[in-house]
Amino acid sequence: MLLIHCPYCGEDRSELEFRWAGEAHVARPENIADISDEAFAEYFFIRDNEKGLVFERWRHIHGCGRFFNAARHSVSDKFLMTYRAGEPKPDVETVLSGEKGAGQ
């Protein structure tokens, strides 16, 4: 079982309390009504799906119910850090070095 740290509740909880909510830090087009169908499809459907370090949105559905972001290694499934929604994306070196509460 995976334990995921909720940055709002401040606790490590079972993965069963959480739901994955997609890739984090996806920039929305400024005027979505004016973009082409191809640009909209790319924004809405296309994601990186990289092997290695990924930044994702999660929701603590059986807890506080809030969305947060997580840095996770997609091969090992290890959560390297979690942080509140709206906070800037940490740089890769910070996440991999273990700063700012890595593992939480």
PDB file of N, CA, C and O in Angstrom, residues 31-58:
ATOM      1  N   ASN A  31      -7.522  32.664 -24.273  1.00  0.00           N
ATOM      2  CA  ASN A  31      -8.888  32.820 -24.769  1.00  0.00           C
ATOM      3  C   ASN A  31      -9.266  31.530 -25.487  1.00  0.00           C
ATOM      4  O   ASN A  31      -9.101  31.403 -26.692  1.00  0.00           O
ATOM      5  N   ILE A  32      -9.785  30.598 -24.733  1.00  0.00           N
ATOM      6  CA  ILE A  32     -10.035  29.254 -25.245  1.00  0.00           C
ATOM      7  C   ILE A  32     -11.055  29.237 -26.389  1.00  0.00           C
ATOM      8  O   ILE A  32     -11.021  28.355 -27.238  1.00  0.00           O
ATOM      9  N   ALA A  33     -11.937  30.211 -26.458  1.00  0.00           N
ATOM     10  CA  ALA A  33     -12.947  30.256 -27.518  1.00  0.00           C
ATOM     11  C   ALA A  33     -12.340  30.607 -28.869  1.00  0.00           C
ATOM     12  O   ALA A  33     -12.936  30.314 -29.912  1.00  0.00           O
ATOM     13  N   ASP A  34     -11.168  31.223 -28.870  1.00  0.00           N
ATOM     14  CA  ASP A  34     -10.558  31.666 -30.126  1.00  0.00           C
ATOM     15  C   ASP A  34      -9.508  30.711 -30.690  1.00  0.00           C
ATOM     16  O   ASP A  34      -8.952  30.993 -31.747  1.00  0.00           O
ATOM     17  N   ILE A  35      -9.237  29.595 -30.019  1.00  0.00           N
ATOM     18  CA  ILE A  35      -8.193  28.705 -30.538  1.00  0.00           C
ATOM     19  C   ILE A  35      -8.791  27.704 -31.518  1.00  0.00           C
ATOM     20  O   ILE A  35      -9.995  27.453 -31.523  1.00  0.00           O
ATOM     21  N   SER A  36      -7.937  27.138 -32.348  1.00  0.00           N
ATOM     22  CA  SER A  36      -8.392  26.171 -33.353  1.00  0.00           C
ATOM     23  C   SER A  36      -8.789  24.861 -32.674  1.00  0.00           C
ATOM     24  O   SER A  36      -8.429  24.596 -31.523  1.00  0.00           O
ATOM     25  N   ASP A  37      -9.508  24.028 -33.416  1.00  0.00           N
ATOM     26  CA  ASP A  37      -9.899  22.719 -32.895  1.00  0.00           C
ATOM     27  C   ASP A  37      -8.665  21.870 -32.582  1.00  0.00           C
ATOM     28  O   ASP A  37      -8.636  21.146 -31.584  1.00  0.00           O
ATOM     29  N   GLU A  38      -7.640  21.982 -33.426  1.00  0.00           N
ATOM     30  CA  GLU A  38      -6.404  21.215 -33.208  1.00  0.00           C
ATOM     31  C   GLU A  38      -5.695  21.675 -31.936  1.00  0.00           C
ATOM     32  O   GLU A  38      -5.221  20.860 -31.142  1.00  0.00           O
ATOM     33  N   ALA A  39      -5.636  22.983 -31.718  1.00  0.00           N
ATOM     34  CA  ALA A  39      -5.000  23.517 -30.509  1.00  0.00           C
ATOM     35  C   ALA A  39      -5.804  23.137 -29.266  1.00  0.00           C
ATOM     36  O   ALA A  39      -5.222  22.805 -28.225  1.00  0.00           O
ATOM     37  N   PHE A  40      -7.130  23.138 -29.366  1.00  0.00           N
ATOM     38  CA  PHE A  40      -7.949  22.732 -28.236  1.00  0.00           C
ATOM     39  C   PHE A  40      -7.745  21.256 -27.929  1.00  0.00           C
ATOM     40  O   PHE A  40      -7.603  20.877 -26.757  1.00  0.00           O
ATOM     41  N   ALA A  41      -7.719  20.425 -28.957  1.00  0.00           N
ATOM     42  CA  ALA A  41      -7.507  18.986 -28.745  1.00  0.00           C
ATOM     43  C   ALA A  41      -6.157  18.732 -28.083  1.00  0.00           C
ATOM     44  O   ALA A  41      -6.050  17.902 -27.172  1.00  0.00           O
ATOM     45  N   GLU A  42      -5.137  19.467 -28.505  1.00  0.00           N
ATOM     46  CA  GLU A  42      -3.816  19.302 -27.894  1.00  0.00           C
ATOM     47  C   GLU A  42      -3.836  19.728 -26.425  1.00  0.00           C
ATOM     48  O   GLU A  42      -3.296  19.045 -25.563  1.00  0.00           O
ATOM     49  N   TYR A  43      -4.479  20.849 -26.126  1.00  0.00           N
ATOM     50  CA  TYR A  43      -4.580  21.317 -24.741  1.00  0.00           C
ATOM     51  C   TYR A  43      -5.375  20.331 -23.890  1.00  0.00           C
ATOM     52  O   TYR A  43      -4.982  19.974 -22.781  1.00  0.00           O
ATOM     53  N   PHE A  44      -6.507  19.854 -24.403  1.00  0.00           N
ATOM     54  CA  PHE A  44      -7.441  19.072 -23.601  1.00  0.00           C
ATOM     55  C   PHE A  44      -7.048  17.604 -23.468  1.00  0.00           C
ATOM     56  O   PHE A  44      -7.236  17.006 -22.409  1.00  0.00           O
ATOM     57  N   PHE A  45      -6.492  17.014 -24.531  1.00  0.00           N
ATOM     58  CA  PHE A  45      -6.270  15.567 -24.536  1.00  0.00           C
ATOM     59  C   PHE A  45      -4.808  15.135 -24.423  1.00  0.00           C
ATOM     60  O   PHE A  45      -4.524  14.070 -23.897  1.00  0.00           O
ATOM     61  N   ILE A  46      -3.882  15.904 -24.958  1.00  0.00           N
ATOM     62  CA  ILE A  46      -2.492  15.460 -25.060  1.00  0.00           C
ATOM     63  C   ILE A  46      -1.729  15.774 -23.774  1.00  0.00           C
ATOM     64  O   ILE A  46      -1.695  16.911 -23.321  1.00  0.00           O
ATOM     65  N   ARG A  47      -1.126  14.739 -23.205  1.00  0.00           N
ATOM     66  CA  ARG A  47      -0.311  14.882 -22.008  1.00  0.00           C
ATOM     67  C   ARG A  47       1.038  14.219 -22.250  1.00  0.00           C
ATOM     68  O   ARG A  47       1.186  13.373 -23.117  1.00  0.00           O
ATOM     69  N   ASP A  48       2.021  14.587 -21.430  1.00  0.00           N
ATOM     70  CA  ASP A  48       3.385  14.112 -21.642  1.00  0.00           C
ATOM     71  C   ASP A  48       3.554  12.624 -21.351  1.00  0.00           C
ATOM     72  O   ASP A  48       4.210  11.914 -22.098  1.00  0.00           O
ATOM     73  N   ASN A  49       2.987  12.122 -20.248  1.00  0.00           N
ATOM     74  CA  ASN A  49       3.081  10.714 -19.865  1.00  0.00           C
ATOM     75  C   ASN A  49       4.529  10.222 -19.873  1.00  0.00           C
ATOM     76  O   ASN A  49       4.867   9.209 -20.472  1.00  0.00           O
ATOM     77  N   GLU A  50       5.389  10.972 -19.188  1.00  0.00           N
ATOM     78  CA  GLU A  50       6.814  10.674 -19.202  1.00  0.00           C
ATOM     79  C   GLU A  50       7.173   9.561 -18.236  1.00  0.00           C
ATOM     80  O   GLU A  50       6.492   9.327 -17.238  1.00  0.00           O
ATOM     81  N   LYS A  51       8.270   8.913 -18.517  1.00  0.00           N
ATOM     82  CA  LYS A  51       8.834   7.896 -17.640  1.00  0.00           C
ATOM     83  C   LYS A  51       9.809   8.607 -16.711  1.00  0.00           C
ATOM     84  O   LYS A  51      10.714   9.299 -17.172  1.00  0.00           O
ATOM     85  N   GLY A  52       9.625   8.478 -15.418  1.00  0.00           N
ATOM     86  CA  GLY A  52      10.490   9.155 -14.459  1.00  0.00           C
ATOM     87  C   GLY A  52       9.707  10.132 -13.613  1.00  0.00           C
ATOM     88  O   GLY A  52       8.560   9.878 -13.246  1.00  0.00           O
ATOM     89  N   LEU A  53      10.303  11.270 -13.305  1.00  0.00           N
ATOM     90  CA  LEU A  53       9.682  12.267 -12.439  1.00  0.00           C
ATOM     91  C   LEU A  53       8.527  12.963 -13.156  1.00  0.00           C
ATOM     92  O   LEU A  53       8.687  13.503 -14.245  1.00  0.00           O
ATOM     93  N   VAL A  54       7.351  12.938 -12.519  1.00  0.00           N
ATOM     94  CA  VAL A  54       6.163  13.584 -13.065  1.00  0.00           C
ATOM     95  C   VAL A  54       5.517  14.442 -11.973  1.00  0.00           C
ATOM     96  O   VAL A  54       5.641  14.151 -10.785  1.00  0.00           O
ATOM     97  N   PHE A  55       4.847  15.500 -12.403  1.00  0.00           N
ATOM     98  CA  PHE A  55       4.115  16.374 -11.492  1.00  0.00           C
ATOM     99  C   PHE A  55       2.631  16.177 -11.773  1.00  0.00           C
ATOM    100  O   PHE A  55       2.185  16.340 -12.908  1.00  0.00           O
ATOM    101  N   GLU A  56       1.880  15.804 -10.730  1.00  0.00           N
ATOM    102  CA  GLU A  56       0.483  15.426 -10.912  1.00  0.00           C
ATOM    103  C   GLU A  56      -0.414  16.151  -9.901  1.00  0.00           C
ATOM    104  O   GLU A  56       0.040  16.590  -8.860  1.00  0.00           O
ATOM    105  N   ARG A  57      -1.707  16.211 -10.257  1.00  0.00           N
ATOM    106  CA  ARG A  57      -2.731  16.708  -9.325  1.00  0.00           C
ATOM    107  C   ARG A  57      -3.380  15.489  -8.682  1.00  0.00           C
ATOM    108  O   ARG A  57      -3.650  14.492  -9.346  1.00  0.00           O
ATOM    109  N   TRP A  58      -3.640  15.596  -7.401  1.00  0.00           N
ATOM    110  CA  TRP A  58      -4.335  14.547  -6.664  1.00  0.00           C
ATOM    111  C   TRP A  58      -5.426  15.196  -5.822  1.00  0.00           C
ATOM    112  O   TRP A  58      -5.369  16.391  -5.530  1.00  0.00           O
TER     113      TRP A  58
END
